[in-house]
C-alpha positions as a Markdown table, in Angstrom:
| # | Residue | x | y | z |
|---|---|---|---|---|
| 1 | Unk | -65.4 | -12.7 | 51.9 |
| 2 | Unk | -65.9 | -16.4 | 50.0 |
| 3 | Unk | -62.9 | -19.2 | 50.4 |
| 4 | Unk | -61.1 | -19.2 | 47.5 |
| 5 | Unk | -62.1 | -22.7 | 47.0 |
| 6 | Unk | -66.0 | -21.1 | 45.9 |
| 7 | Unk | -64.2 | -18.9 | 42.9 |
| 8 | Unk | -63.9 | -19.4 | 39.4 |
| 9 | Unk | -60.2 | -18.5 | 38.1 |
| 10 | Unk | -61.0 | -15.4 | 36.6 |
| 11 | Unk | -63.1 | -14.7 | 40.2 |
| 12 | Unk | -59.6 | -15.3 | 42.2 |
| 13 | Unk | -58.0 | -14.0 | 40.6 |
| 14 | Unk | -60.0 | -10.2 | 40.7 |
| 15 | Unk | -60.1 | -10.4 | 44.3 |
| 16 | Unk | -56.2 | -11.1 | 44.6 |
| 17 | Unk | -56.2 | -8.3 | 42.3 |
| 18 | Unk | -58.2 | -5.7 | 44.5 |
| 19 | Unk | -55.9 | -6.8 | 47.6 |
| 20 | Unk | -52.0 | -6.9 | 46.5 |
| 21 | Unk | -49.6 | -7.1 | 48.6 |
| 22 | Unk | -45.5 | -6.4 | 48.1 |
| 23 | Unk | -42.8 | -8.9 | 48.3 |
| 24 | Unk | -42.1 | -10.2 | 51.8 |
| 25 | Unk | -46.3 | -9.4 | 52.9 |
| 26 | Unk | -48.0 | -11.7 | 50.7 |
| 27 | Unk | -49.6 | -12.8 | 54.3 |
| 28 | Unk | -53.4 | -12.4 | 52.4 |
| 29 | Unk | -52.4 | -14.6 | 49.2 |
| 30 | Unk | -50.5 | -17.1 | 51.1 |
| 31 | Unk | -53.4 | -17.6 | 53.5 |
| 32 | Unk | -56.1 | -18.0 | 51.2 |
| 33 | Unk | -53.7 | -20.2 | 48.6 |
| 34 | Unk | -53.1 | -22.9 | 52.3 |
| 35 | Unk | -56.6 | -22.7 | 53.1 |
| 36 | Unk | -57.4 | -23.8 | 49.5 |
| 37 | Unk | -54.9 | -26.8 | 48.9 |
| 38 | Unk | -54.8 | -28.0 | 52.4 |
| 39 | Unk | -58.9 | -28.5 | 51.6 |
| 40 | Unk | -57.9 | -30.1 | 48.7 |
| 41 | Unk | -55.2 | -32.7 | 50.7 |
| 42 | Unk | -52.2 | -31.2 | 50.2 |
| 43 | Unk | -49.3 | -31.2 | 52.7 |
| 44 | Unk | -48.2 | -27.5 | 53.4 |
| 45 | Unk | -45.0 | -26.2 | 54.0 |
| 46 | Unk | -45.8 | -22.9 | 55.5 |
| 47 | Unk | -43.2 | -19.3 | 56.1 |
| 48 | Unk | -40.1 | -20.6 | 57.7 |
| 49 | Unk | -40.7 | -24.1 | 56.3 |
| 50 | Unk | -40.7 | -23.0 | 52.9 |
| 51 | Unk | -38.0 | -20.9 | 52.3 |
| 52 | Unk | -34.2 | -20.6 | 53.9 |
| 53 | Unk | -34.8 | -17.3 | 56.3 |
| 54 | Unk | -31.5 | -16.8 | 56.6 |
| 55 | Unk | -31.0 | -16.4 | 52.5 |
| 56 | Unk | -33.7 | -13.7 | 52.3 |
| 57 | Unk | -33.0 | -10.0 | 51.0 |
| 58 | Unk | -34.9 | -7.0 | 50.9 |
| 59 | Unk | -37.4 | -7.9 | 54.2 |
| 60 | Unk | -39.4 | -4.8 | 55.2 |
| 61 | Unk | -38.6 | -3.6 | 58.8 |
| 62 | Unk | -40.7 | -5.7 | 61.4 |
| 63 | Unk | -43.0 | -2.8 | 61.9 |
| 64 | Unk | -44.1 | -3.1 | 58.4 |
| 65 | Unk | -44.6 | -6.9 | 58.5 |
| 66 | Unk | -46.6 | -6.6 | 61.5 |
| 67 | Unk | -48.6 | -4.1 | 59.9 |
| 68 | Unk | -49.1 | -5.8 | 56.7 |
| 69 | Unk | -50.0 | -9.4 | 58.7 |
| 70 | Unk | -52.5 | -7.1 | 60.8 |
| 71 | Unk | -54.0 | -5.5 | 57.5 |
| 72 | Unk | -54.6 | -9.3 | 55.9 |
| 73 | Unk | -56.4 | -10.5 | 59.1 |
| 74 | Unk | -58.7 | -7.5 | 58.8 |
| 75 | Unk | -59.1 | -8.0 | 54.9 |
| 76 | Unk | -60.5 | -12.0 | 55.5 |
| 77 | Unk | -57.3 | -14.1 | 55.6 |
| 78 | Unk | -58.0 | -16.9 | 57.2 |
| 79 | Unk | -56.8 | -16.4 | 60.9 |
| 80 | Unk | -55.1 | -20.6 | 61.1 |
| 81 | Unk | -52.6 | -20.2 | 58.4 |
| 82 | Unk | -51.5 | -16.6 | 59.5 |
| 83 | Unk | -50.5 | -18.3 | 62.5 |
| 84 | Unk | -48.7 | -21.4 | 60.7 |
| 85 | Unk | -46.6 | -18.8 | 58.7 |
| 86 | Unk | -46.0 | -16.3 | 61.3 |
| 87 | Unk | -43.9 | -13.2 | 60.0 |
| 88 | Unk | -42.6 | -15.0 | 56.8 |
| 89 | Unk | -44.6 | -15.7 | 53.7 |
| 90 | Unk | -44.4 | -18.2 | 51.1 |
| 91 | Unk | -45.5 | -21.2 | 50.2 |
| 92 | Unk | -44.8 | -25.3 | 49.3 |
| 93 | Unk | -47.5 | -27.7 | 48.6 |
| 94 | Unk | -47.1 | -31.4 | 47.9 |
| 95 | Unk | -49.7 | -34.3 | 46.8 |
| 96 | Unk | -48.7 | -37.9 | 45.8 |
| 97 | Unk | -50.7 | -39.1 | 43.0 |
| 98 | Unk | -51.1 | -42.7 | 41.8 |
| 99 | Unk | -48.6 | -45.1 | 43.3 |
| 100 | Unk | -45.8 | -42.0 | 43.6 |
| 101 | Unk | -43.8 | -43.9 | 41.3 |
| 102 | Unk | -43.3 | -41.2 | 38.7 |
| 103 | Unk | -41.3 | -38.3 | 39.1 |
| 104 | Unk | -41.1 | -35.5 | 41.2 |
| 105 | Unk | -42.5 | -32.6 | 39.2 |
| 106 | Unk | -42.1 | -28.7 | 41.1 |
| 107 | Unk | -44.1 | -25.8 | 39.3 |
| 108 | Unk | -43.5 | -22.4 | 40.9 |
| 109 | Unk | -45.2 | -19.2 | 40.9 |
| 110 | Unk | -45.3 | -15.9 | 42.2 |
| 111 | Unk | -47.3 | -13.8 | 44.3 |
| 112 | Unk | -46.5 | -10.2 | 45.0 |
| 113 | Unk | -47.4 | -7.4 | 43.6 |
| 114 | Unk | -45.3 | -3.5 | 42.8 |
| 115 | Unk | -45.1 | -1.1 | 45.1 |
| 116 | Unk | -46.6 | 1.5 | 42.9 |
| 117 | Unk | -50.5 | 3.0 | 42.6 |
| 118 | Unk | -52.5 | 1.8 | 39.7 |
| 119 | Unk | -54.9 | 3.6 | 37.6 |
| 120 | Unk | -57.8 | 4.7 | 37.7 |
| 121 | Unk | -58.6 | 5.8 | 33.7 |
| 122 | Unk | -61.8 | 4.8 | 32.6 |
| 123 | Unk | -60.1 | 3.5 | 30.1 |
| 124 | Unk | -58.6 | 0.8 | 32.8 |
| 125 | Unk | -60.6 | -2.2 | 32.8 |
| 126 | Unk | -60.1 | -3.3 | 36.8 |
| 127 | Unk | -60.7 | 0.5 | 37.2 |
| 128 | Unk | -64.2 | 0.2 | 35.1 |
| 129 | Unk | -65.1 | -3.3 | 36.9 |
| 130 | Unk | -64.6 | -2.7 | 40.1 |
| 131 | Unk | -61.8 | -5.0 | 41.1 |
| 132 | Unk | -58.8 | -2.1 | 40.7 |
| 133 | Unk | -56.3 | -2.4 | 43.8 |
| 134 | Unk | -57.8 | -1.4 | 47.3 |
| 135 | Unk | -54.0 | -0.5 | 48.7 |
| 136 | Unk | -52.6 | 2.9 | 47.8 |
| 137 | Unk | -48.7 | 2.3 | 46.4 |
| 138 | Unk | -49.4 | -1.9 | 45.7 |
| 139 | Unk | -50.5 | -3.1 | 42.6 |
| 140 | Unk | -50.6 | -6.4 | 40.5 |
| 141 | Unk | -48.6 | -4.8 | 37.4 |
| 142 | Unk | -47.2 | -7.8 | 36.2 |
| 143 | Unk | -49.4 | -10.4 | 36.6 |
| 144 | Unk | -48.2 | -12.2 | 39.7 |
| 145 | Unk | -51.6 | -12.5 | 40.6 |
| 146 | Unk | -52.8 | -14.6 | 37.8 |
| 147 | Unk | -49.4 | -16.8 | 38.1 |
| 148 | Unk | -51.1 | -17.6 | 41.6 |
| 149 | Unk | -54.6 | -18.4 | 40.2 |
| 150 | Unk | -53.3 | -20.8 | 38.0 |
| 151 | Unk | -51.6 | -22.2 | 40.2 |
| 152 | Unk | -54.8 | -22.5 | 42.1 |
| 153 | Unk | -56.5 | -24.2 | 38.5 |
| 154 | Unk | -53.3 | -26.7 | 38.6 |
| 155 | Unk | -54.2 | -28.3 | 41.7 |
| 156 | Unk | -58.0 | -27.7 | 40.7 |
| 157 | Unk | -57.3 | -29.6 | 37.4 |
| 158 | Unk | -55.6 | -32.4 | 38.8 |
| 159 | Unk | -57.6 | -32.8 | 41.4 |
| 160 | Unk | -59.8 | -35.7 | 39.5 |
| 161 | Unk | -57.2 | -36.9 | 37.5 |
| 162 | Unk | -55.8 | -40.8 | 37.9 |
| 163 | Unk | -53.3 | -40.8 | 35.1 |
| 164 | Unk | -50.5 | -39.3 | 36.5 |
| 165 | Unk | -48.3 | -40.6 | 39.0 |
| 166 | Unk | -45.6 | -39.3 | 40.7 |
| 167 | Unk | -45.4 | -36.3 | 43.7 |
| 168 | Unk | -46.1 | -32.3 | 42.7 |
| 169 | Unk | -44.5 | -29.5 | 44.5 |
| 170 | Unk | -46.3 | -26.3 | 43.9 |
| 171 | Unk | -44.1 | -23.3 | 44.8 |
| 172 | Unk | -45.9 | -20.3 | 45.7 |
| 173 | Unk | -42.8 | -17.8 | 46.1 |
| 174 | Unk | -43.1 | -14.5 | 47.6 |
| 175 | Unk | -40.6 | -11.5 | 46.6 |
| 176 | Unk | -40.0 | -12.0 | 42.7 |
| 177 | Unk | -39.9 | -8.5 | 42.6 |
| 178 | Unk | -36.2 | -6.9 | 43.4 |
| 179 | Unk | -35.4 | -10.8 | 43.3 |
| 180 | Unk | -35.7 | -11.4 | 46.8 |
| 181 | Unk | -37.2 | -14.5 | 47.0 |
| 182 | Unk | -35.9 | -17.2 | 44.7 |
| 183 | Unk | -32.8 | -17.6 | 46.2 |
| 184 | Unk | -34.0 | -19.0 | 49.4 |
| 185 | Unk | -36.4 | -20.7 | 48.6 |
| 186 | Unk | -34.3 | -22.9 | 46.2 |
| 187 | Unk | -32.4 | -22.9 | 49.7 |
| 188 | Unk | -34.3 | -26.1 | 51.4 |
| 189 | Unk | -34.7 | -29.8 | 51.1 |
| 190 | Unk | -38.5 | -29.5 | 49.3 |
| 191 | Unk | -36.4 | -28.6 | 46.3 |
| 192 | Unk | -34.1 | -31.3 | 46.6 |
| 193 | Unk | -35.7 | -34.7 | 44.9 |
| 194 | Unk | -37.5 | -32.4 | 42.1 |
| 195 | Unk | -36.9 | -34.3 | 38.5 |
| 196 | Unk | -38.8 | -31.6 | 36.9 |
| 197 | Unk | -39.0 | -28.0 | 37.6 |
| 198 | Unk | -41.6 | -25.3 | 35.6 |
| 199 | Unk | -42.2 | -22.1 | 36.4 |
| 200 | Unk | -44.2 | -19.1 | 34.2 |
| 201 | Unk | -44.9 | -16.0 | 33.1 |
| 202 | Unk | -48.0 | -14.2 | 31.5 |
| 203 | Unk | -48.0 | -11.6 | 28.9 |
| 204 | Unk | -44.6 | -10.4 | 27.9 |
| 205 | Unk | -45.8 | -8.9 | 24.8 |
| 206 | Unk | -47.8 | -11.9 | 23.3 |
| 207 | Unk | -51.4 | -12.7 | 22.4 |
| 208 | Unk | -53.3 | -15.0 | 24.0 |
| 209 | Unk | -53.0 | -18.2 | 22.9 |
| 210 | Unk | -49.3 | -18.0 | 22.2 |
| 211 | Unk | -46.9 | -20.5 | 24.4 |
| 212 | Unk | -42.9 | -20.1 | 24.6 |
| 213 | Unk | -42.1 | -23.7 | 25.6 |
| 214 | Unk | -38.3 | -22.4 | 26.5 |
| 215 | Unk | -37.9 | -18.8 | 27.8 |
| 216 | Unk | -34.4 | -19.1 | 28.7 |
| 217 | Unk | -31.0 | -17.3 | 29.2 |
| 218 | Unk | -32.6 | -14.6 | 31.3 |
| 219 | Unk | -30.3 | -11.6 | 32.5 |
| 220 | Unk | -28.4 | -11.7 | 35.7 |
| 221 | Unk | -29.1 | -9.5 | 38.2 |
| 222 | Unk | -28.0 | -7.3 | 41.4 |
| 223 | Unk | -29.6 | -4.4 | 43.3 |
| 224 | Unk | -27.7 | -2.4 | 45.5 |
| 225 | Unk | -29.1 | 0.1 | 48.7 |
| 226 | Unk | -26.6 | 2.8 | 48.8 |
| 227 | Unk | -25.9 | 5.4 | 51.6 |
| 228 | Unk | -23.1 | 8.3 | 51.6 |
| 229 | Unk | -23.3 | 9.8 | 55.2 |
| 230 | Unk | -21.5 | 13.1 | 55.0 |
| 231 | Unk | -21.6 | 16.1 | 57.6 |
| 232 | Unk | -23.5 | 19.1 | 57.4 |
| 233 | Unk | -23.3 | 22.6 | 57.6 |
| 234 | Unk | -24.2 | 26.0 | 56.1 |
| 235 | Unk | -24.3 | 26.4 | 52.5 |
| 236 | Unk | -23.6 | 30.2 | 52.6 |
| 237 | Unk | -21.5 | 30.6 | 55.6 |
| 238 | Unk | -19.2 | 28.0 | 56.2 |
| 239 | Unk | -19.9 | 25.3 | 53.0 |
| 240 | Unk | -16.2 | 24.2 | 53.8 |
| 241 | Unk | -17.1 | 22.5 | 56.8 |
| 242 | Unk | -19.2 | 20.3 | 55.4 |
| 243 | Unk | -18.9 | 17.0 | 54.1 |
| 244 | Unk | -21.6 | 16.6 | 50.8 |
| 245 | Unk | -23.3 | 13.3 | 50.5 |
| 246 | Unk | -25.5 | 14.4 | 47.8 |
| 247 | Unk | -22.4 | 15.4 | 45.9 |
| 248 | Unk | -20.5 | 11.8 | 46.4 |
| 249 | Unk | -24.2 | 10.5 | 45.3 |
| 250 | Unk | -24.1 | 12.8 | 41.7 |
| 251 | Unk | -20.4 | 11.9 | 41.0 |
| 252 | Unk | -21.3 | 8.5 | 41.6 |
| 253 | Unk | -24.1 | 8.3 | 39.5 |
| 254 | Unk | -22.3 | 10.0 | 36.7 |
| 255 | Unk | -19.7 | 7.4 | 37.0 |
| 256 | Unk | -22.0 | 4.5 | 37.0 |
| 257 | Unk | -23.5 | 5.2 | 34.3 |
| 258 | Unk | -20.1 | 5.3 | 32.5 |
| 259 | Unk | -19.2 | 1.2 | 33.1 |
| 260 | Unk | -17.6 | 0.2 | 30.2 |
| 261 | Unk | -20.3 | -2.3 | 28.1 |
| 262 | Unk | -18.6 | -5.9 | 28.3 |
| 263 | Unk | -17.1 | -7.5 | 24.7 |
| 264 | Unk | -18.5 | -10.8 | 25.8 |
| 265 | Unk | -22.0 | -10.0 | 26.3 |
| 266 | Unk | -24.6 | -7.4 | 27.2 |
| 267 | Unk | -25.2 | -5.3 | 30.4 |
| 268 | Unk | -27.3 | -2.9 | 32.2 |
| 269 | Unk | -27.1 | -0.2 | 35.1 |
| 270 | Unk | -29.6 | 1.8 | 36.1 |
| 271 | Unk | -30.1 | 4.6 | 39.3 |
| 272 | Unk | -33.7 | 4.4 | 40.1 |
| 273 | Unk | -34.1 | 6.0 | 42.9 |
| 274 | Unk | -32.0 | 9.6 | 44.8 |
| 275 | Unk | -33.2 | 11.0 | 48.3 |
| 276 | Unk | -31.4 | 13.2 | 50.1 |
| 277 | Unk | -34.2 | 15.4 | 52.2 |
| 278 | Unk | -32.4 | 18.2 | 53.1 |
| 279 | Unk | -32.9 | 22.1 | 53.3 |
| 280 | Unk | -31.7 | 24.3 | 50.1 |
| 281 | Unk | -29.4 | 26.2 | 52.2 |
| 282 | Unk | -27.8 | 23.1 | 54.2 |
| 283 | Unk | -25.1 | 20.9 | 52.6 |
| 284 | Unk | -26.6 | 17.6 | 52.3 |
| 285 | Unk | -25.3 | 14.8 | 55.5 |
| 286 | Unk | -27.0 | 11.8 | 53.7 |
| 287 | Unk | -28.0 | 10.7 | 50.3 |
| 288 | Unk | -29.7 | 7.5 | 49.5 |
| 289 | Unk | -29.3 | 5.5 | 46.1 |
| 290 | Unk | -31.3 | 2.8 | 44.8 |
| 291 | Unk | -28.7 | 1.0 | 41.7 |
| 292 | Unk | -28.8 | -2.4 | 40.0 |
| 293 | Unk | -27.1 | -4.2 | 37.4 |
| 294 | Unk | -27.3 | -6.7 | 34.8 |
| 295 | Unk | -25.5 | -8.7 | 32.9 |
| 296 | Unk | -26.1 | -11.6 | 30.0 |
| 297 | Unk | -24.4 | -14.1 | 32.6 |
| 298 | Unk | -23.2 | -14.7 | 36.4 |
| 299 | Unk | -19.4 | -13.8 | 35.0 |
| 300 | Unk | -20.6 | -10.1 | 33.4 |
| 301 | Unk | -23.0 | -9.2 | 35.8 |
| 302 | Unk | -20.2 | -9.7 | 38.4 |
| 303 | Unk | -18.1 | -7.7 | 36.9 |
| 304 | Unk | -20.8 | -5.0 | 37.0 |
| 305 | Unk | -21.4 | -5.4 | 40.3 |
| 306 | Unk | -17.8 | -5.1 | 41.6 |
| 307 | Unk | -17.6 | -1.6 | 39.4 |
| 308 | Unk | -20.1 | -0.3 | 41.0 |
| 309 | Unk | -18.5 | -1.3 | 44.3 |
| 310 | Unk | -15.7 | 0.0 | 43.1 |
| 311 | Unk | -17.5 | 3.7 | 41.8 |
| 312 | Unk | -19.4 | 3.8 | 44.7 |
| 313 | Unk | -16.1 | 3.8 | 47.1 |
| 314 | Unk | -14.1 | 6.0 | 45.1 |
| 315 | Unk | -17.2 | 8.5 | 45.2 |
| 316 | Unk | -17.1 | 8.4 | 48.9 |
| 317 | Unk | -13.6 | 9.0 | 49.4 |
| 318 | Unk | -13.7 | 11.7 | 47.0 |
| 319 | Unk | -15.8 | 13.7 | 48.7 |
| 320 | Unk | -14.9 | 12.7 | 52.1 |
| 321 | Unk | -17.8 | 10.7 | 53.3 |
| 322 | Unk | -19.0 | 7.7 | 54.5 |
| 323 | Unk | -21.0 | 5.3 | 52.8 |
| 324 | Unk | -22.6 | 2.0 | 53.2 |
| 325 | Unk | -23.9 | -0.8 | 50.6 |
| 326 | Unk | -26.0 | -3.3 | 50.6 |
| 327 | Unk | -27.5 | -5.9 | 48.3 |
| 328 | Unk | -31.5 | -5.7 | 48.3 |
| 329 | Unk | -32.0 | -8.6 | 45.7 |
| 330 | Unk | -30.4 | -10.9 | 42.8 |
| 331 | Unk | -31.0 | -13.5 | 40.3 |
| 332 | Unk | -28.6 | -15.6 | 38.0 |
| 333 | Unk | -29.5 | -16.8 | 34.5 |
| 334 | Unk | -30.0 | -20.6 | 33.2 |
| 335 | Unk | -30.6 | -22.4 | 30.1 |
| 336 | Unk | -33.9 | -24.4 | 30.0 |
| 337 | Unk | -33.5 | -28.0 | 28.9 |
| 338 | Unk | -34.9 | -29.6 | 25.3 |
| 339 | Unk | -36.0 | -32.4 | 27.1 |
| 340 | Unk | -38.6 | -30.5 | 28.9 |
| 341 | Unk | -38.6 | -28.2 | 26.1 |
| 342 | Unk | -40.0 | -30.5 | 24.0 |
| 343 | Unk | -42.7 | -32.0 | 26.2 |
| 344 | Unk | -44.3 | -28.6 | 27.1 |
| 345 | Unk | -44.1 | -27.6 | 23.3 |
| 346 | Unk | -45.7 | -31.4 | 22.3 |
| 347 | Unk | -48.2 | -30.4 | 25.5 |
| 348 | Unk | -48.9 | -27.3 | 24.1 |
| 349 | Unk | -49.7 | -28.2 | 20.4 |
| 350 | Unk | -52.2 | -30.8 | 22.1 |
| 351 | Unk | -54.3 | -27.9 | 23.5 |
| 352 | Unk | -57.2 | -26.5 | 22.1 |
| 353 | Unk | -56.8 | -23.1 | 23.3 |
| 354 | Unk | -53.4 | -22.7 | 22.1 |
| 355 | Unk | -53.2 | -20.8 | 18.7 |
| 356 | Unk | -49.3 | -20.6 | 18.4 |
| 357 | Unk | -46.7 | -22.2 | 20.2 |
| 358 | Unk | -42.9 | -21.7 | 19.7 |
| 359 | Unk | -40.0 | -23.5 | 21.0 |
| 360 | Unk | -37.4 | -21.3 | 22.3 |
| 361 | Unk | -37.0 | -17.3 | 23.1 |
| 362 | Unk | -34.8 | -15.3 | 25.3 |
| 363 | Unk | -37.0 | -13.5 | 28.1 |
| 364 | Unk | -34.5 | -10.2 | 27.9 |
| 365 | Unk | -35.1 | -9.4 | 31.6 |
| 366 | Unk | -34.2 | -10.9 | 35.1 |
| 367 | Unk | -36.4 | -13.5 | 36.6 |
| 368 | Unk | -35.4 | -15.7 | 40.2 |
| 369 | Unk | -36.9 | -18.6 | 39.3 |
| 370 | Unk | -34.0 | -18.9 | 37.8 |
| 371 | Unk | -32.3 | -20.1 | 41.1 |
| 372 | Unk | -34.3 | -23.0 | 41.6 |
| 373 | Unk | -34.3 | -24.3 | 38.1 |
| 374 | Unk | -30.1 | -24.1 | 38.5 |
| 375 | Unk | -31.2 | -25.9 | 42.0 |
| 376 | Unk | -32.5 | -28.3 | 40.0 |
| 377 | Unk | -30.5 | -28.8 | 37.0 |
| 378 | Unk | -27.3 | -29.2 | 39.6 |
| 379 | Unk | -28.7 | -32.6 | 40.6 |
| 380 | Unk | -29.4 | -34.0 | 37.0 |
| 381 | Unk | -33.4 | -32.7 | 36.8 |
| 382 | Unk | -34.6 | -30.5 | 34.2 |
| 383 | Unk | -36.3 | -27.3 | 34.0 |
| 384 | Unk | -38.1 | -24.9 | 32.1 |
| 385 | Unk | -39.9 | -21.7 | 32.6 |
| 386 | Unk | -43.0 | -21.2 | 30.3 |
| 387 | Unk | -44.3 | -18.5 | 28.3 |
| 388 | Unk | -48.3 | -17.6 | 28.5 |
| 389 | Unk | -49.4 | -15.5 | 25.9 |
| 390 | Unk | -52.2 | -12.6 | 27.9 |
| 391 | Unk | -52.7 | -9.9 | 25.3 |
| 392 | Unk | -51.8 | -7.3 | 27.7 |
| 393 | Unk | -52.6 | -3.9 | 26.6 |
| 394 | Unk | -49.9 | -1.8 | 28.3 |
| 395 | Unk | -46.4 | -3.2 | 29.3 |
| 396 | Unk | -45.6 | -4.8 | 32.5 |
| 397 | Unk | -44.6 | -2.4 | 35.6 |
| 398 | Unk | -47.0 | 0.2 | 34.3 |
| 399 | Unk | -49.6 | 2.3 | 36.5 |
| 400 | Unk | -52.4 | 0.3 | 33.6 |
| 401 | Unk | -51.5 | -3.0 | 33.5 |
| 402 | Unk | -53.9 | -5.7 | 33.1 |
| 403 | Unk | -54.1 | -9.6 | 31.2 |
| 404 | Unk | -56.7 | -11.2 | 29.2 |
| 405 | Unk | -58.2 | -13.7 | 31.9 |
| 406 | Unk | -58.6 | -16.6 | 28.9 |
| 407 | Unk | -54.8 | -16.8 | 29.5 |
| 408 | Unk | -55.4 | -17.8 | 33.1 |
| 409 | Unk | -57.3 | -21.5 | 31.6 |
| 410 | Unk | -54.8 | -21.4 | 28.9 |
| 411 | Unk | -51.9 | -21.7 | 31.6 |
| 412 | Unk | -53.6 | -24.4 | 33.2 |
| 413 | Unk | -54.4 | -26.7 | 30.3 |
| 414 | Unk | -50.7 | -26.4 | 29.0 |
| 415 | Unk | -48.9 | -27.5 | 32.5 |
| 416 | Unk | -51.8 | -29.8 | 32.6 |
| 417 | Unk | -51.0 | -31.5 | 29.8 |
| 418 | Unk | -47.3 | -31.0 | 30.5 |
| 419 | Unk | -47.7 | -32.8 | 33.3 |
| 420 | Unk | -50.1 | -35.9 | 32.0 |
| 421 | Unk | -47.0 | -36.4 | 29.6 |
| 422 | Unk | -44.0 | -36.4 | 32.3 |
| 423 | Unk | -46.4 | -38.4 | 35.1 |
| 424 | Unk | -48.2 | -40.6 | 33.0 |
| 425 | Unk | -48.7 | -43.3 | 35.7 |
| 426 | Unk | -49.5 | -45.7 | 32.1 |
């Protein structure tokens, strides 16, 4: 396969398309991504030097890390930075330009994809063009794999540029999805001296062309693993002697979905997911539940978390099981600052290739990148996370999504220019 480095965006960004990988196995991306900027004189921060280990959720069982590391290796990644990043993924890239007097700007994107199997309608463009997902149950359907191209076209952009000054962290984060891997990677010391921290998001809804300066106030979130481990037994004979998981699961459910809303702001619960593989005529010894929460702020979405702590126990002791809970991800929400507000929107309006740009918007779902913009914010720096307008034509998490490439120069140009204004070494 070509280095990355002999791509154009819209090239990268179809063959990170064709080969996705889910949080926690982004060993493919990262690879090619180090291979790139360390070409491009970059210092790299690589696995367990990027992220806080001990802060991660939702990691696959070692069997399936091993398996997906083995899969990139046969699939071209190259073989040196596997070896740098061992069984973690993730990435942190710095460069000093000018003098380094300027600030310290961080821009982070993500890189994995959904565990679900994308389309093949002929209807789908990657489908019709040949660059549709080679990995049965992964797919790119929300755009995390342009979010890495451009931040591929970042460095790219800058790389000739002498009239900025100052140090840029790029953040290449593994596990948005489940919000597994914001948290620790806001959990070193590269995040530490950032002034300024962007991060971004294509689509949404809008056209191409259109720029949300501010996304903010994103909702707070927790997912929760659920097991009830009951005791089974005939369901004709003796159903007495058994102990139904599958029935603590249902009452639980029905429960969970009966949370009181919250007067001082808006939540969400949702069960997405009830196994319990068992025989018709066996009462059921273990059902599984896949829950999570949200709320409009830390506060609420804590209060839904501890009720369905609360539901789930009461559910168990009900019907005389066991059970066992676990958190698989979580983000917080944060309010992005005018000051950077203001320069990405002045950037913005400075671009050619931007048709529309508005200030401020609520993003209405959950997003970790949240966690290292409060990282930053706690130590007197600003952040922002930016809107890129891709004129997707079906929503995000579907089996057809895709994004007008255009949006992928359009991203570039904007944090470009955002970044000419907040580095201007003159």
């Amino acid at each position: 396969m070509p280095k990355a480095m002999e791509l154009s965006l819209p090239e990268l960004r179809r063959e990170l398309h064709k080969y996705p990988e889910a949080g926690w196995k982004e060993f493919r991306t990262t690879a090619l991504v180090a291979e790139e900027l360390d070409n491009r004189g970059y210092t790299l921060h690589l696995g367990t030097d990027a992220l806080n280990t001990d802060e991660r959720l939702g990691v696959p069982s070692d069997d399936e890390i091993q398996r997906a590391r083995d899969r990139a290796l046969d699939e071209g990644a190259p073989e040196k930075y596997l070896a740098e990043m061992g069984d973690t993924t993730g990435l942190v890239a710095e460069k000093t330009f000018g003098d380094g007097s300027g600030p310290v700007v961080g821009v982070r994107v993500d890189m994995d994809a959904l565990e679900m199997t994308e389309a093949s309608d002929p209807e789908h463009r990657p489908a019709v063009e040949g660059f549709a997902s080679h990995h049965p149950n992964e797919m790119h359907a929300c755009g995390h794999d342009g979010h890495t191209t451009i931040g591929i076209g970042i460095a790219r952009a800058l790389e000739a540029v002498n009239t900025v000054s100052g140090k840029l962290h790029l953040f290449f984060q593994p596990a948005e999805e489940g919000g597994r891997g914001g948290y620790p990677m806001s959990k070193t010391e590269l995040i530490s001296d950032v002034d300024y921290m962007l991060a971004l998001h294509l689509g949404l809804g809008n056209e191409t062309g259109k720029i949300i300066a501010g996304y903010d106030r994103p909702l707070s979130n927790s997912k929760v693993d659920v097991t009830f481990s009951g005791k089974p037994a005939h369901a004709g004979k003796a159903p007495n002697e058994g102990q139904n998981a599958l029935h603590a699961a249902t009452t639980a459910i029905q429960n969970l979905y009966g949370i009181p809303r919250h007067e001082n702001g808006i939540t969400r619960v949702n069960v997405g997911q009830v196994h319990s593989p068992n025989a018709q005529n066996v009462i059921s010894d273990c059902a599984e539940m896949r829950v999570e929460v949200r709320g409009e702020t830390a506060a609420i979405n804590e209060y839904m978390s501890d009720s369905v702590h609360r539901i789930i126990r009461h559910a168990a002791g009900m019907h005389n099981v066991e059970y066992d809970l676990s958190l698989y991800g979580k983000t917080t929400s944060f309010t992005a600052d005018d000051e950077i507000v203001s320069e990405v929107a002045t950037a913005a309006r400075s671009c050619d290739s931007v048709t529309t740009v508005v200030d401020r918007d609520q993003i209405g779902a959950s997003e970790d990148a949240s966690y290292l913009i409060k990282r930053v914010q706690a130590t007197g720096g600003k952040g922002t996370y930016i809107g890129i307008g891709a004129s997707n034509p079906s929503g995000h998490h579907t089996s057809t999504f895709d994004f007008d490439e255009e949006a992928l120069d359009v991203g570039v140009e904007v944090v470009v220019q955002t970044l000419h204004r907040i580095m201007n070494a003159e």
